[in-house]
Coordinates of C-alpha atoms and ligand atoms in Angstrom, one line a residue:
X14 CA 0.0 0.0 0.0
X15 CA 1.2 3.5 -0.8
X16 CA -0.5 5.9 1.5
X17 CA 0.3 9.6 1.9
X18 CA 0.8 10.8 5.4
X19 CA 0.4 13.9 7.4
X20 CA 4.1 14.7 6.7
X21 CA 3.4 14.6 2.9
X22 CA 0.5 17.0 3.3
X23 CA 2.7 19.3 5.4
X24 CA 5.5 19.1 2.8
X25 CA 3.0 20.1 0.2
X26 CA 2.1 23.1 2.3
X27 CA -1.1 23.5 4.2
X28 CA -1.2 27.1 5.5
X29 CA -4.5 28.7 4.5
X30 CA -6.0 25.4 3.2
X31 CA -9.1 23.9 4.7
X32 CA -8.5 20.3 5.8
X33 CA -11.3 18.0 6.8
X34 CA -10.1 15.6 9.5
X35 CA -12.1 12.5 10.5
X36 CA -11.2 11.8 14.1
X37 CA -12.5 9.2 16.6
X38 CA -13.8 11.2 19.5
X39 CA -16.3 8.6 20.6
X40 CA -15.6 8.9 24.3
X41 CA -17.7 7.3 27.2
X42 CA -20.0 9.9 28.8
X43 CA -21.7 9.9 32.1
X44 CA -24.3 12.7 31.6
X45 CA -22.1 15.3 30.0
X46 CA -18.9 14.3 32.0
X47 CA -16.3 12.5 29.9
X48 CA -15.3 9.4 31.9
X49 CA -12.3 8.5 29.8
X50 CA -10.8 11.1 27.5
X51 CA -8.3 8.6 25.8
X52 CA -9.6 9.1 22.3
X53 CA -9.5 12.9 22.5
X54 CA -5.9 12.7 23.8
X55 CA -5.0 10.3 20.9
X56 CA -6.6 12.5 18.3
X57 CA -5.0 15.8 19.4
X58 CA -1.6 15.4 17.8
X59 CA -2.9 15.4 14.2
X60 CA -5.3 18.3 14.8
X61 CA -2.7 20.4 16.6
X62 CA -0.1 19.7 13.9
X63 CA -2.5 21.0 11.2
X64 CA -3.6 24.0 13.2
X65 CA 0.0 24.9 14.0
X66 CA 0.9 24.7 10.3
X67 CA -1.9 27.3 9.6
X68 CA -4.6 25.0 8.2
X69 CA -8.3 25.7 8.7
X70 CA -9.1 22.5 10.5
X71 CA -12.6 21.0 10.2
X72 CA -13.0 18.0 12.4
X73 CA -15.7 15.3 11.8
X74 CA -16.5 12.9 14.5
X75 CA -19.4 10.8 15.9
X76 CA -20.6 10.1 19.4
X77 CA -22.6 7.1 20.4
X78 CA -25.4 5.8 18.2
X79 CA -27.9 8.6 17.4
X80 CA -30.6 7.3 15.0
X81 CA -29.7 9.6 12.1
X82 CA -31.3 12.6 13.8
X83 CA -30.1 15.2 16.2
X84 CA -30.1 14.0 19.8
X85 CA -29.1 16.7 22.4
X86 CA -27.9 13.9 24.7
X87 CA -25.2 12.9 22.0
X88 CA -24.1 16.4 21.2
X89 CA -20.3 16.8 20.8
X90 CA -20.4 19.9 23.1
X91 CA -18.5 18.2 26.0
X92 CA -16.0 16.8 23.5
X93 CA -15.5 20.2 21.9
X94 CA -14.7 21.7 25.4
X95 CA -12.3 19.0 26.3
X96 CA -10.6 19.0 22.9
X97 CA -10.1 22.8 23.2
X98 CA -8.6 22.2 26.7
X99 CA -6.2 19.5 25.4
X100 CA -5.1 21.5 22.3
X101 CA -4.8 24.7 24.3
X102 CA -6.8 26.6 21.6
X103 CA -10.4 27.5 21.0
X104 CA -12.5 24.8 19.3
X105 CA -15.7 26.0 17.8
X106 CA -18.7 23.6 17.7
X107 CA -21.0 23.9 14.8
X108 CA -24.7 23.6 15.7
X109 CA -25.2 21.2 12.8
X110 CA -23.3 18.8 10.6
X111 CA -23.4 20.4 7.1
X112 CA -26.2 22.9 7.7
X113 CA -26.3 26.7 7.7
X114 CA -24.3 27.1 10.9
X115 CA -21.6 24.7 9.8
X116 CA -21.3 26.5 6.5
X117 CA -21.2 30.0 8.1
X118 CA -18.6 28.9 10.6
X119 CA -16.5 27.1 7.9
X120 CA -16.5 30.3 5.8
X121 CA -15.4 32.3 8.8
X122 CA -12.3 30.2 9.6
X123 CA -8.9 31.8 9.5
X124 CA -5.6 30.1 9.4
X125 CA -5.0 27.9 12.5
X126 CA -8.7 27.8 13.5
X127 CA -10.3 24.5 14.6
X128 CA -14.0 23.8 13.9
X129 CA -15.8 20.7 15.1
X130 CA -18.9 19.7 13.2
X131 CA -21.8 18.4 15.3
X132 CA -22.1 14.6 15.7
X133 CA -21.7 13.3 12.1
X134 CA -24.3 10.5 12.8
X135 CA -27.0 13.1 13.3
X136 CA -27.1 13.0 9.5
X137 CA -28.6 9.6 8.4
X138 CA -26.5 9.6 5.2
X139 CA -23.3 9.1 7.2
X140 CA -24.0 5.4 7.7
X141 CA -26.4 4.8 4.8
X142 CA -26.0 1.6 2.8
X143 CA -26.9 3.6 -0.3
X144 CA -23.7 4.8 -2.1
X145 CA -25.5 7.8 -3.6
X146 CA -26.8 9.0 -0.2
X147 CA -23.4 8.7 1.4
X148 CA -21.7 10.4 -1.5
X149 CA -24.2 13.3 -1.2
X150 CA -23.2 13.9 2.4
X151 CA -19.5 13.6 1.4
X152 CA -20.1 16.3 -1.2
X153 CA -21.8 18.6 1.3
X154 CA -18.8 18.0 3.6
X155 CA -16.4 19.0 0.8
X156 CA -18.5 22.2 0.3
X157 CA -17.3 23.3 3.7
X158 CA -13.7 23.5 2.3
X159 CA -12.2 26.1 0.1
X160 CA -10.3 25.4 -3.1
X161 CA -7.4 23.2 -2.3
X162 CA -9.1 21.2 0.5
X163 CA -7.7 18.0 1.7
X164 CA -8.8 15.1 3.8
X165 CA -7.0 13.5 6.7
X166 CA -8.2 10.1 8.0
X167 CA -7.3 9.9 11.6
X168 CA -10.2 8.0 13.2
X169 CA -8.6 4.5 13.4
X170 CA -11.6 3.3 15.4
X171 CA -13.9 3.8 12.3
X172 CA -11.6 2.8 9.3
X173 CA -13.5 -0.5 9.1
X174 CA -16.7 1.3 8.3
X175 CA -17.7 2.4 4.8
X176 CA -19.2 5.7 5.9
X177 CA -19.4 9.1 4.3
X178 CA -16.9 10.9 6.5
X179 CA -14.5 7.9 6.6
X180 CA -14.7 6.5 3.0
X181 CA -16.6 8.7 0.5
X182 CA -14.9 12.0 1.4
X183 CA -11.6 10.3 0.6
X184 CA -12.9 9.6 -3.0
X185 CA -13.4 13.4 -3.5
X186 CA -10.3 15.1 -2.0
X187 CA -6.6 14.5 -1.8
X188 CA -6.3 12.1 1.1
X189 CA -3.7 11.4 3.8
X190 CA -3.4 9.1 6.8
X191 CA -3.2 11.1 10.1
X192 CA -0.5 10.2 12.6
X193 CA -2.9 8.0 14.6
X194 CA -4.0 5.9 11.7
X195 CA -0.4 5.6 10.4
X196 CA 0.8 4.5 13.8
X197 CA -1.9 2.0 14.3
X198 CA -1.3 0.4 10.9
X199 CA 2.4 0.2 11.6
X200 CA 1.8 -1.6 14.9
X201 CA -0.8 -4.0 13.4
X202 CA 1.7 -4.9 10.6
X203 CA 4.2 -5.8 13.2
X204 CA 1.7 -8.2 14.8
X205 CA 1.1 -10.0 11.5
X206 CA 4.6 -10.1 10.0
X207 CA 7.9 -11.2 11.4
X208 CA 6.7 -11.3 15.1
X209 CA 9.4 -11.9 17.6
X210 CA 8.8 -15.2 19.4
X211 CA 7.4 -16.4 21.8
X212 CA 4.2 -14.6 20.7
X213 CA 1.4 -14.7 23.2
X214 CA -2.2 -13.5 22.5
X215 CA -4.5 -12.9 25.4
X216 CA -8.3 -12.8 24.7
X217 CA -11.1 -11.9 27.0
X218 CA -14.1 -9.7 27.2
X219 CA -17.7 -10.6 27.0
X220 CA -18.6 -12.6 23.9
X221 CA -16.9 -15.4 21.9
X222 CA -18.9 -14.6 18.9
X223 CA -17.3 -11.1 18.7
X224 CA -13.9 -12.6 18.8
X225 CA -14.2 -15.9 17.0
X226 CA -12.6 -14.7 13.8
X227 CA -9.7 -13.2 15.6
X228 CA -9.2 -16.4 17.7
X229 CA -9.1 -18.4 14.4
X230 CA -6.7 -16.0 12.7
X231 CA -4.3 -15.6 15.7
X232 CA -4.3 -19.2 17.0
X233 CA -2.4 -20.2 13.9
X234 CA 0.2 -17.4 14.4
X235 CA 0.7 -17.3 18.1
X236 CA 2.6 -19.7 20.3
X237 CA 0.1 -19.2 23.2
X238 CA -3.5 -18.1 23.2
X239 CA -4.7 -17.3 26.7
X240 CA -8.5 -17.2 27.1
X241 CA -10.3 -15.5 30.0
X242 CA -13.1 -13.1 30.6
X243 CA -16.8 -13.8 30.0
X244 CA -16.1 -15.6 26.8
X245 CA -14.2 -18.3 28.7
X246 CA -17.4 -19.8 30.1
X247 CA -18.6 -21.0 26.7
X248 CA -15.4 -22.8 26.4
X249 CA -15.9 -24.3 29.9
X250 CA -19.4 -25.4 28.9
X251 CA -17.9 -26.9 25.8
X252 CA -15.9 -29.2 28.1
X253 CA -19.1 -30.4 29.6
X254 CA -18.7 -28.4 32.9
X255 CA -21.5 -26.6 34.6
X256 CA -21.1 -22.9 34.4
X257 CA -24.0 -21.8 36.7
X258 CA -25.2 -18.3 35.8
X259 CA -22.0 -17.3 34.0
X260 CA -22.2 -15.7 30.6
X261 CA -22.6 -18.5 28.0
X262 CA -23.3 -18.4 24.3
X263 CA -25.1 -21.7 23.7
X264 CA -24.9 -21.4 19.9
X265 CA -21.1 -21.2 20.2
X266 CA -20.5 -24.3 22.3
X267 CA -19.8 -26.6 19.4
X268 CA -17.4 -24.1 17.8
X269 CA -15.5 -23.7 21.2
X270 CA -15.3 -27.5 21.4
X271 CA -13.6 -27.6 18.0
X272 CA -11.3 -24.8 18.8
X273 CA -10.2 -26.5 22.0
X274 CA -9.4 -29.7 20.1
X275 CA -7.8 -28.0 17.1
X276 CA -5.6 -25.7 19.1
X277 CA -5.0 -27.9 22.2
X278 CA -1.3 -27.0 22.2
X279 CA -1.9 -23.3 21.9
X280 CA -4.9 -22.5 24.0
X281 CA -4.5 -21.9 27.8
X282 CA -7.6 -21.6 29.9
X283 CA -8.1 -20.7 33.6
X284 CA -8.2 -23.5 36.3
X285 CA -9.8 -21.2 38.9
X286 CA -12.2 -18.4 38.9
X287 CA -13.7 -15.8 41.2
X288 CA -17.5 -16.3 41.4
X289 CA -20.3 -14.0 42.5
X290 CA -23.8 -14.6 43.8
X291 CA -25.1 -11.7 41.6
X292 CA -23.8 -9.3 39.0
X293 CA -22.9 -6.4 41.2
X294 CA -20.0 -4.6 42.7
X295 CA -20.9 -5.7 46.3
X296 CA -21.8 -9.2 45.4
X297 CA -20.4 -12.1 47.7
X298 CA -17.2 -13.3 46.0
X299 CA -15.5 -16.7 46.3
X300 CA -12.6 -18.3 44.6
X301 CA -13.2 -21.8 43.3
X302 CA -11.9 -24.4 40.9
X303 CA -13.6 -24.0 37.4
X304 CA -15.1 -27.5 38.1
X305 CA -17.0 -26.2 41.1
X306 CA -19.2 -23.3 40.1
X307 CA -22.4 -23.9 42.1
X308 CA -25.8 -23.3 40.6
X309 CA -27.0 -19.7 40.9
X310 CA -23.4 -18.3 40.9
X311 CA -21.5 -16.7 38.1
X312 CA -17.8 -16.4 37.2
X313 CA -16.8 -12.8 37.1
X314 CA -13.0 -13.1 37.1
X315 CA -10.1 -15.5 36.6
X316 CA -8.6 -16.8 39.9
X317 CA -5.1 -16.2 41.4
X318 CA -3.7 -19.6 40.2
X319 CA -4.7 -18.8 36.7
X320 CA -3.2 -15.3 37.0
X321 CA 0.1 -16.8 38.2
X322 CA 0.2 -19.3 35.3
X323 CA -0.7 -16.8 32.6
X324 CA 1.7 -14.3 34.1
X325 CA 4.6 -16.8 33.8
X326 CA 3.8 -17.2 30.2
X327 CA 3.3 -13.6 29.4
X328 CA 6.2 -12.1 31.2
X329 CA 8.5 -14.2 29.2
X330 CA 6.9 -13.5 25.8
X331 CA 8.6 -11.2 23.1
X332 CA 5.4 -10.2 21.5
X333 CA 2.0 -9.8 23.2
X334 CA -1.4 -8.9 21.9
X335 CA -4.1 -8.4 24.5
X336 CA -7.8 -7.8 23.8
X337 CA -10.5 -8.1 26.3
X338 CA -10.5 -7.9 30.1
X339 CA -10.2 -11.1 32.2
X340 CA -13.1 -10.2 34.4
X341 CA -15.6 -7.6 35.2
X342 CA -12.8 -5.1 36.0
X343 CA -15.4 -2.3 36.5
X344 CA -16.1 -4.0 39.9
X345 CA -13.0 -3.8 42.2
X346 CA -13.7 -7.2 43.6
X347 CA -13.4 -8.8 40.2
X348 CA -10.6 -6.7 38.7
X349 CA -7.6 -8.6 40.1
X350 CA -7.3 -11.0 37.0
X351 CA -7.3 -8.3 34.6
X352 CA -4.8 -6.4 36.7
X353 CA -2.5 -9.3 37.1
X354 CA -2.4 -10.2 33.5
X355 CA -1.8 -6.6 32.5
X356 CA 1.0 -6.3 35.0
X357 CA 2.7 -9.4 33.5
X358 CA 2.5 -7.7 30.0
X359 CA 4.0 -4.6 31.5
X360 CA 6.8 -6.7 32.9
X361 CA 7.4 -8.3 29.5
X362 CA 7.4 -4.8 27.9
X363 CA 10.0 -3.8 30.5
X364 CA 12.2 -6.6 29.3
X365 CA 11.9 -5.5 25.7
X366 CA 8.8 -7.2 24.4
X367 CA 6.6 -5.6 21.9
X368 CA 3.1 -5.4 23.4
X369 CA -0.2 -4.1 22.1
X370 CA -3.5 -3.5 23.8
X371 CA -6.6 -3.6 21.6
X372 CA -10.2 -2.9 22.5
X373 CA -11.9 0.0 24.1
X374 CA -12.7 -1.7 27.4
X375 CA -9.2 -3.1 27.7
X376 CA -7.7 0.3 27.1
X377 CA -10.1 1.7 29.7
X378 CA -9.1 -1.1 32.2
X379 CA -5.5 0.0 31.8
X380 CA -6.3 3.5 32.9
X381 CA -9.0 2.5 35.5
X382 CA -6.7 0.0 37.2
X383 CA -3.9 2.6 37.3
X384 CA -1.4 0.7 35.1
X385 CA 1.2 2.8 33.4
X386 CA 0.2 3.6 29.9
X387 CA 3.8 3.6 28.8
X388 CA 4.1 0.1 30.2
X389 CA 2.7 -1.1 26.8
X390 CA 4.3 -0.6 23.4
X391 CA 1.0 0.6 22.0
X392 CA -2.6 1.0 23.2
X393 CA -4.9 0.8 20.2
X394 CA -7.8 3.2 20.0
X395 CA -9.8 1.0 17.5
X396 CA -11.2 -2.1 19.0
X397 CA -13.3 -3.4 16.1
X398 CA -10.9 -2.0 13.5
X399 CA -7.8 -3.6 15.0
X400 CA -9.6 -6.9 15.3
X401 CA -10.7 -6.8 11.7
X402 CA -7.3 -5.9 10.6
X403 CA -5.8 -8.9 12.5
X404 CA -8.5 -11.2 11.0
X405 CA -7.1 -10.2 7.7
X406 CA -10.1 -8.3 6.4
X407 CA -10.0 -5.4 4.1
X408 CA -10.8 -2.2 5.9
X409 CA -12.6 0.2 3.5
X410 CA -11.3 3.4 5.2
X411 CA -7.7 2.2 4.7
X412 CA -8.1 0.8 1.3
X413 CA -9.4 4.2 0.0
X414 CA -6.3 5.9 1.1
X415 CA -4.2 3.8 -1.1
X416 CA -2.6 5.3 -4.1
X417 CA -3.0 8.9 -3.1
Ligands
ADP21 P1 -12.9 -4.8 24.5 O1 -13.7 -3.5 24.4 O2 -11.6 -4.6 25.2 O3 -12.7 -5.5 23.2 P2 -15.2 -6.4 25.3 O4 -16.0 -5.4 24.8 O5 -15.1 -7.7 24.5 O6 -13.6 -5.9 25.5 O7 -15.6 -6.9 26.7 C1 -15.5 -6.0 27.8 C2 -16.5 -6.3 28.9 O8 -16.4 -7.7 29.2 C3 -16.3 -5.5 30.1 O9 -17.3 -4.6 30.3 C4 -16.3 -6.6 31.2 O10 -17.0 -6.2 32.4 C5 -16.9 -7.8 30.5 N1 -16.6 -9.0 31.1 C6 -15.3 -9.5 31.4 N2 -15.4 -10.7 32.0 C7 -16.7 -10.9 32.3 C8 -17.4 -12.0 32.9 N3 -16.7 -13.0 33.5 N4 -18.7 -11.9 32.9 C9 -19.4 -10.9 32.4 N5 -18.8 -9.9 31.8 C10 -17.4 -9.9 31.7
MG22 MG1 -15.8 -3.4 24.3

């Protein structure tokens, strides 16, 4: 792939030009408080580089899943405020996506200004399956730019989506990968070619069905595949063991059975778990063998013996990819498994291993559990996108940047 980068755009000269930037600013909100600003922090470098270089920066982003219509609860207002704070410059928020306010504000931009358009998914054409509808929105977005406009794709978390602000805009303007997208692709390439061994993959999180394709793709590459989290219980059920009220995807049991047989030498599963009598932070907790989950109880974390065994493998690995928490880390009583595994990865990184964290909740766990972010080689901002890349799928938002 030959993809032009932000550096190429800067070399061409960007002062006075309007540049549309697609960022991933989809942060978790509690009311209008941002609970984890990770994606804003990760998006800031590209925006600030362009503004510093004198571009008129127009940022496109989405928040949550509005149903193609304005929803005040999903306004980007808190995001605009936080972005301004992070950039140390004023960030205007348009009152609409490509309406009168956006147009007027875009026309009023001067060199170095930053304008954030309102939640791009307030416009139903953004995610439309109809090519013509998406293209019409893309054209309206391009109308916001002067002559000499450019498009910078920096929302790695959305490059697996064929959407107007991700894909179609790139077909209309000179296009470039932002620093975040370029960095993510470089990291993922390292995980799929010439990985240093031993190579360990740690998968957890809630659903096997979400992660099946990546299990299949990585089980062949990795030396070890550690499985924990909610998805583990379907594997346990596949061994004919009672899982009580733990998460279990009945329809995936046969698939899990096959995976356990096919990759018997590669897959490592817990031998003990922390169980709870209800799904809550103050549930009663007990540590038991995986063979002894009583009826009415549910597994919410991996147990200490499993952590020790997984940590021994991980701390001596040279390449580690981790996606999905080992337990319900949001509840302190059930966060030790995730923390223990993460600490082992940090230890490996300290010894020179290349480590990557993928997945929104896994990245949030790193921050919530107070682990050093620089204890990992890379924390990916794109859960679904990084998984699809590792599965070997074609990502429309990357493919469209090729051959700039
Ligand atoms: P990521 O976003 O990192 O890809 P997922 O979205 O797949 O991760 O899963 C994260 C969620 O899985 C977390 O909210 C966590 O609470 C939940 N989870 C982990 N272990 C369990 C479990 N044993 N039972 C229920 N939920 C779990
Ligand atoms: Mg998630």
